[in-house]
mmCIF file of C-alpha atoms in Angstrom:
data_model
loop_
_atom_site.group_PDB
_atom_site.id
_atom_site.type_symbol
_atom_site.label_atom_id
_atom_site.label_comp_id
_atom_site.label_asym_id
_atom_site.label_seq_id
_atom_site.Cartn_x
_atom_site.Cartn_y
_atom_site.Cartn_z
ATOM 1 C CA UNK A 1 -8.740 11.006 29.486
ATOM 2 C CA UNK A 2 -7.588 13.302 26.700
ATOM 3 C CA UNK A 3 -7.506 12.674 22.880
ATOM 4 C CA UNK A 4 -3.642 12.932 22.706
ATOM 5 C CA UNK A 5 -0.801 10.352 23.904
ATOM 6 C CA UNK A 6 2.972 10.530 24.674
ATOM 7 C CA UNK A 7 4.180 13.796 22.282
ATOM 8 C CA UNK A 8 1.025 15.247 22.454
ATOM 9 C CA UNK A 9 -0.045 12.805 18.992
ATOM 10 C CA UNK A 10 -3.121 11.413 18.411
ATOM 11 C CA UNK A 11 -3.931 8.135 19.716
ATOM 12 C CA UNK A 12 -6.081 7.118 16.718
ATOM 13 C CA UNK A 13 -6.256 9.129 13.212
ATOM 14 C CA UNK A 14 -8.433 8.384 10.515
ATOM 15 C CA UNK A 15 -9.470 9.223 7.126
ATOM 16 C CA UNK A 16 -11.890 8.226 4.499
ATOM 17 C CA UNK A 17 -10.237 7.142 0.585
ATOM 18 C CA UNK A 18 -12.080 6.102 -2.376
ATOM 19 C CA UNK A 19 -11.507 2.404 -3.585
ATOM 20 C CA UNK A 20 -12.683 0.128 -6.114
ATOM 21 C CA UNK A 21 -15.057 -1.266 -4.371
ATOM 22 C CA UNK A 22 -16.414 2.152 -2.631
ATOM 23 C CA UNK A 23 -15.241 4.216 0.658
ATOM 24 C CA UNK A 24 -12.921 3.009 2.501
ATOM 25 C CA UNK A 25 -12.496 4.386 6.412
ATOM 26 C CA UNK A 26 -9.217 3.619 7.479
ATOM 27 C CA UNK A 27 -7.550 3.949 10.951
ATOM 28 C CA UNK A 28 -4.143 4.309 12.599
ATOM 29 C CA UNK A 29 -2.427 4.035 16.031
ATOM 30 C CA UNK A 30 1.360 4.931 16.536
ATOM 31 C CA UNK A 31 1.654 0.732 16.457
ATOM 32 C CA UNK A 32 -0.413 0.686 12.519
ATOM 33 C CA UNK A 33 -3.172 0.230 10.549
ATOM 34 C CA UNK A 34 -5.864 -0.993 13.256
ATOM 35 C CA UNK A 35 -8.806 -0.651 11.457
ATOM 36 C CA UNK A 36 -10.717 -0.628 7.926
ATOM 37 C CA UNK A 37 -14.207 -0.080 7.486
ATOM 38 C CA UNK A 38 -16.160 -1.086 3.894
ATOM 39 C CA UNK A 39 -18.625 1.516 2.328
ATOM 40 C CA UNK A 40 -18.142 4.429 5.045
ATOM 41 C CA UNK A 41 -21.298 6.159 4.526
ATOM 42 C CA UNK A 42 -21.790 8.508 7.597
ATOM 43 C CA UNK A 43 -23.645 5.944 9.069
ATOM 44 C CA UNK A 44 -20.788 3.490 8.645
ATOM 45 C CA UNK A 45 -18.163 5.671 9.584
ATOM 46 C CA UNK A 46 -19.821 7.006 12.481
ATOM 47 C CA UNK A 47 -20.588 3.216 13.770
ATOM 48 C CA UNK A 48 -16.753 2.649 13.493
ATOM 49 C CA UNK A 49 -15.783 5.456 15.060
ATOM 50 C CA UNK A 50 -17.792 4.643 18.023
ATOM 51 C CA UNK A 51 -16.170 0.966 18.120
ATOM 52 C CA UNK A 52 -12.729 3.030 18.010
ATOM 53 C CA UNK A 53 -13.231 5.242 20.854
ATOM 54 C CA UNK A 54 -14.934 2.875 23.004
ATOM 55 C CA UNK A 55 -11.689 0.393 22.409
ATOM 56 C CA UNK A 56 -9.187 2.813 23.106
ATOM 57 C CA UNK A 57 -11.377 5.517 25.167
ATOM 58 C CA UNK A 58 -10.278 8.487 23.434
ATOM 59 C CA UNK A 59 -11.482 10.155 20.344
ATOM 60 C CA UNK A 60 -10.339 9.528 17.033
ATOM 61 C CA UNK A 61 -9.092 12.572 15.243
ATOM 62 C CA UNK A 62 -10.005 13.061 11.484
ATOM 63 C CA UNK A 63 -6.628 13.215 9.781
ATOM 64 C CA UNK A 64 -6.314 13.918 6.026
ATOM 65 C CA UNK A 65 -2.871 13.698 5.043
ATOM 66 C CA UNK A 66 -1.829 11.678 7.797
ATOM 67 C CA UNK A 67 1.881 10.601 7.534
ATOM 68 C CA UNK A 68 0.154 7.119 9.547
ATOM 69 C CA UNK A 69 -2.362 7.327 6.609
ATOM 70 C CA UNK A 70 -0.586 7.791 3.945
ATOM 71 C CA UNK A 71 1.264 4.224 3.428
ATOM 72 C CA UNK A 72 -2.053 2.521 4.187
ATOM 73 C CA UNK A 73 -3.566 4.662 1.393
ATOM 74 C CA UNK A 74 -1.016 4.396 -1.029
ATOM 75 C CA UNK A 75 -0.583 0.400 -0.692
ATOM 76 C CA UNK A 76 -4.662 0.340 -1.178
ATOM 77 C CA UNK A 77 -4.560 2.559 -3.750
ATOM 78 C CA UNK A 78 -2.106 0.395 -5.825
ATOM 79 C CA UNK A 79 -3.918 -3.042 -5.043
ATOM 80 C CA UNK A 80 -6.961 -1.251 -6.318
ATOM 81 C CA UNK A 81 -5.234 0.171 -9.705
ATOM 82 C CA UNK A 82 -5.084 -3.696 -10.295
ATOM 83 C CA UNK A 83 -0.727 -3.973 -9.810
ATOM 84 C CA UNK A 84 -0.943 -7.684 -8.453
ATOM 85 C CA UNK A 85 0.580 -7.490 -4.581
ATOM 86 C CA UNK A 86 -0.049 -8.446 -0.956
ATOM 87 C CA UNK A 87 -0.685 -5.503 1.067
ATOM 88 C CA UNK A 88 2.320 -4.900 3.355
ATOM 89 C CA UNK A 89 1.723 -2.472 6.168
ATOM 90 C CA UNK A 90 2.178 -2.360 10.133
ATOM 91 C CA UNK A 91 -0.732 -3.825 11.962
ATOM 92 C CA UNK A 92 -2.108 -2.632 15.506
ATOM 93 C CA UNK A 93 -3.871 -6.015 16.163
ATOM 94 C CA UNK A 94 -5.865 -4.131 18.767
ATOM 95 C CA UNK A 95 -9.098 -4.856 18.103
ATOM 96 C CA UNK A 96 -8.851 -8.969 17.995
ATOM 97 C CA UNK A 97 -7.723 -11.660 20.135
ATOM 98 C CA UNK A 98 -7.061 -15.220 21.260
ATOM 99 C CA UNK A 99 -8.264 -17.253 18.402
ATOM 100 C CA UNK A 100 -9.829 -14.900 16.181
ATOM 101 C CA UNK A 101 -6.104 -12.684 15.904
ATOM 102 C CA UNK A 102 -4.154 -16.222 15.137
ATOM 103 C CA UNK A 103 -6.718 -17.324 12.703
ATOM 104 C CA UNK A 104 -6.406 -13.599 11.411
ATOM 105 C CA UNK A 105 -2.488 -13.489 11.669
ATOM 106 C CA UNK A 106 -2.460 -16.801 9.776
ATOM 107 C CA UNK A 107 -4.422 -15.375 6.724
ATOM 108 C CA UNK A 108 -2.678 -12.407 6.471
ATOM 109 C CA UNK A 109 1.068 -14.333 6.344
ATOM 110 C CA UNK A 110 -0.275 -17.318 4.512
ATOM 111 C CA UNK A 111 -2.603 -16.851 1.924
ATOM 112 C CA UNK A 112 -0.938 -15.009 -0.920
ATOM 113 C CA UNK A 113 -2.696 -12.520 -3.748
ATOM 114 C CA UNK A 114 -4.416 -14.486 -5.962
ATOM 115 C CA UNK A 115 -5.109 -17.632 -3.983
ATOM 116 C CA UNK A 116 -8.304 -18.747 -1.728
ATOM 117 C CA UNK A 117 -8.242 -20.871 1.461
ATOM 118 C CA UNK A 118 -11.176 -22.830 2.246
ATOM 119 C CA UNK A 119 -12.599 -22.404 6.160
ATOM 120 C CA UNK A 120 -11.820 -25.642 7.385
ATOM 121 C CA UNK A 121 -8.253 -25.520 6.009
ATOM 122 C CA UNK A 122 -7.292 -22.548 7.710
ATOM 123 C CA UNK A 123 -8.887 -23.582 10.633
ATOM 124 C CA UNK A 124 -6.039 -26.663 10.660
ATOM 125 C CA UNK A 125 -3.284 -24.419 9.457
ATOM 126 C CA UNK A 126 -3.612 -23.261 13.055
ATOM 127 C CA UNK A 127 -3.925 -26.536 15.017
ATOM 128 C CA UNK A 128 -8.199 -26.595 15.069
ATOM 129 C CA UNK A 129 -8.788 -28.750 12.389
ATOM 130 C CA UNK A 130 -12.902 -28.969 13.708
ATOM 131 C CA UNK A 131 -13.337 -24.885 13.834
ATOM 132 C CA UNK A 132 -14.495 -24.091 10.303
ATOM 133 C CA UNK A 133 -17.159 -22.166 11.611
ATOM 134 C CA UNK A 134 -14.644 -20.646 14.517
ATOM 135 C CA UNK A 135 -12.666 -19.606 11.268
ATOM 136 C CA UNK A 136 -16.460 -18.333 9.713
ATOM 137 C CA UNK A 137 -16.854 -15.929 13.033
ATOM 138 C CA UNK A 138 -13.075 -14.970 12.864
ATOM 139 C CA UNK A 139 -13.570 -14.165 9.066
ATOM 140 C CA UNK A 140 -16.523 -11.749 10.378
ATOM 141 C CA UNK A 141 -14.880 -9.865 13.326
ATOM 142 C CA UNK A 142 -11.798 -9.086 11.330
ATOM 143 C CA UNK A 143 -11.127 -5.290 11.399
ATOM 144 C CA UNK A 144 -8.706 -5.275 8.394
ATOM 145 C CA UNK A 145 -10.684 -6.333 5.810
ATOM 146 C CA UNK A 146 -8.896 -6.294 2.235
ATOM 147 C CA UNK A 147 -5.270 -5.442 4.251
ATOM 148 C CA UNK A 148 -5.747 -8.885 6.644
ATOM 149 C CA UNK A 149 -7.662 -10.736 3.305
ATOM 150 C CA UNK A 150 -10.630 -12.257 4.643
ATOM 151 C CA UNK A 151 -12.369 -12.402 0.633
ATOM 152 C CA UNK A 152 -9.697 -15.283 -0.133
ATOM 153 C CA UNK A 153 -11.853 -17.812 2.284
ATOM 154 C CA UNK A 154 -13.933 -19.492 0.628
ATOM 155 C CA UNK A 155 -16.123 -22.508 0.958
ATOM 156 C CA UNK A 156 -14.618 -26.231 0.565
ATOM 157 C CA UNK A 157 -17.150 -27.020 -2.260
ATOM 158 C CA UNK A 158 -15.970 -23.833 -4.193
ATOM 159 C CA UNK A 159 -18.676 -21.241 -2.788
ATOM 160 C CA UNK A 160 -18.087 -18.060 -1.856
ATOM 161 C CA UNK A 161 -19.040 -18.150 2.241
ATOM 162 C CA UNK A 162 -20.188 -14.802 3.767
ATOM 163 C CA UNK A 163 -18.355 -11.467 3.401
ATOM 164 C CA UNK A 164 -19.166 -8.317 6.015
ATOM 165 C CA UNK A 165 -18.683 -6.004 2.888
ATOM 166 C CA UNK A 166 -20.975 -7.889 1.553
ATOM 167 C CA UNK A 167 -20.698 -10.880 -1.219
ATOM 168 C CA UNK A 168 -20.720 -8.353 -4.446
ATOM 169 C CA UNK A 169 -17.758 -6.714 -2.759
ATOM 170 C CA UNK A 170 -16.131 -9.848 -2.044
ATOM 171 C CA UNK A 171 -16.764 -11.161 -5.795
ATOM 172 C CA UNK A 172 -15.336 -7.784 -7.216
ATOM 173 C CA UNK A 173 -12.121 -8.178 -5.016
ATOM 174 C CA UNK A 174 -11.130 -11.949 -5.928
ATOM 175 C CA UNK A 175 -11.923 -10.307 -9.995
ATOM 176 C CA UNK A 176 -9.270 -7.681 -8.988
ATOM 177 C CA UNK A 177 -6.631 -10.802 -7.967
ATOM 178 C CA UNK A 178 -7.912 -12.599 -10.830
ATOM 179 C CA UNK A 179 -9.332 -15.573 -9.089
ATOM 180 C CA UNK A 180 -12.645 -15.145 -10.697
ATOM 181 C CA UNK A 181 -13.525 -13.736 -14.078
ATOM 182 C CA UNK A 182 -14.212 -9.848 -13.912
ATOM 183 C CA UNK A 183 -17.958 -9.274 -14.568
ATOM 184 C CA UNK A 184 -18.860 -9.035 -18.178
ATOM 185 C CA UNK A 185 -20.970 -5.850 -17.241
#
């Protein structure tokens, strides 16, 4: 199978953009953003990539300047500046399913900038009122981190939870949305 689909197009492009909270890889289909990737260090990067071709079994093509880039970019670039907004792009939900992708499509419609959602709330919003920790493993898996908000679920006794980008990037996003106080240093 070649790289390209109908029009001769890429399947997937990607690109790498600078953030607040470090590299950012992000990836397109024809369909949308399908996939964000925290602190793309080669390694990273190279990890994701992998996970991208072997999901749609063709190679993703490097793509500065993408025109299925550039919204993505320009949206995360203004959340980042600090201009209070929900991140409003096309999705490719691609790379999730059953449970995970309604638990995942319920964050991303219902839990505004500047708010947090504990687990086991979300976890009724969508009819499974005992899957906390189904909601914990969905929170995980998602691959649209920041654009799908995963950092705005938080624990029912006020901590944190986990966080894939890890719980200093998760701290330094709900700063930027002003539902913690920035760091004094």
């Amino acid at each position: 199978m070649d790289s390209y689909g109908v029009g001769g197009e890429p399947t997937v492009e990607w690109d790498v953009m600078d953030s607040g909270i470090g590299p950012l890889l992000l990836a397109a289909t024809a369909t949308g953003l399908v996939n964000v990737a925290f602190h793309a260090r080669p390694d990273v990067r190279d990890a994701a990539l992998d996970r991208l071709r072997t999901r749609f079994g063709t190679e993703p093509v490097a793509a500065p300047g993408s025109a299925r880039l550039a919204e993505p970019i320009r949206e995360l670039a203004a959340y980042f500046a600090g201009e209070p907004r929900d991140v409003d792009l096309a999705l490719d939900w691609s790379l999730t399913y059953g449970f995970h992708r309604e638990v995942l499509r319920e964050l991303a419609s219902g839990v505004p900038y500047g708010t947090v959602v504990g687990y086991g709330e979300l976890a009724a919003r969508v009819g499974r009122p005992e899957g906390a920790q189904a909601v914990g493993a969905a929170m995980g898996a998602n691959p649209l981190p920041v654009v799908v908000p995963c950092h705005r679920v938080v624990e029912s006794d006020g901590g944190l939870g986990g966080f894939g980008g890890g719980l200093e990037t998760k701290r330094q996003l709900l700063a930027l949305e002003g539902v913690l106080p920035q760091p004094l240093f």
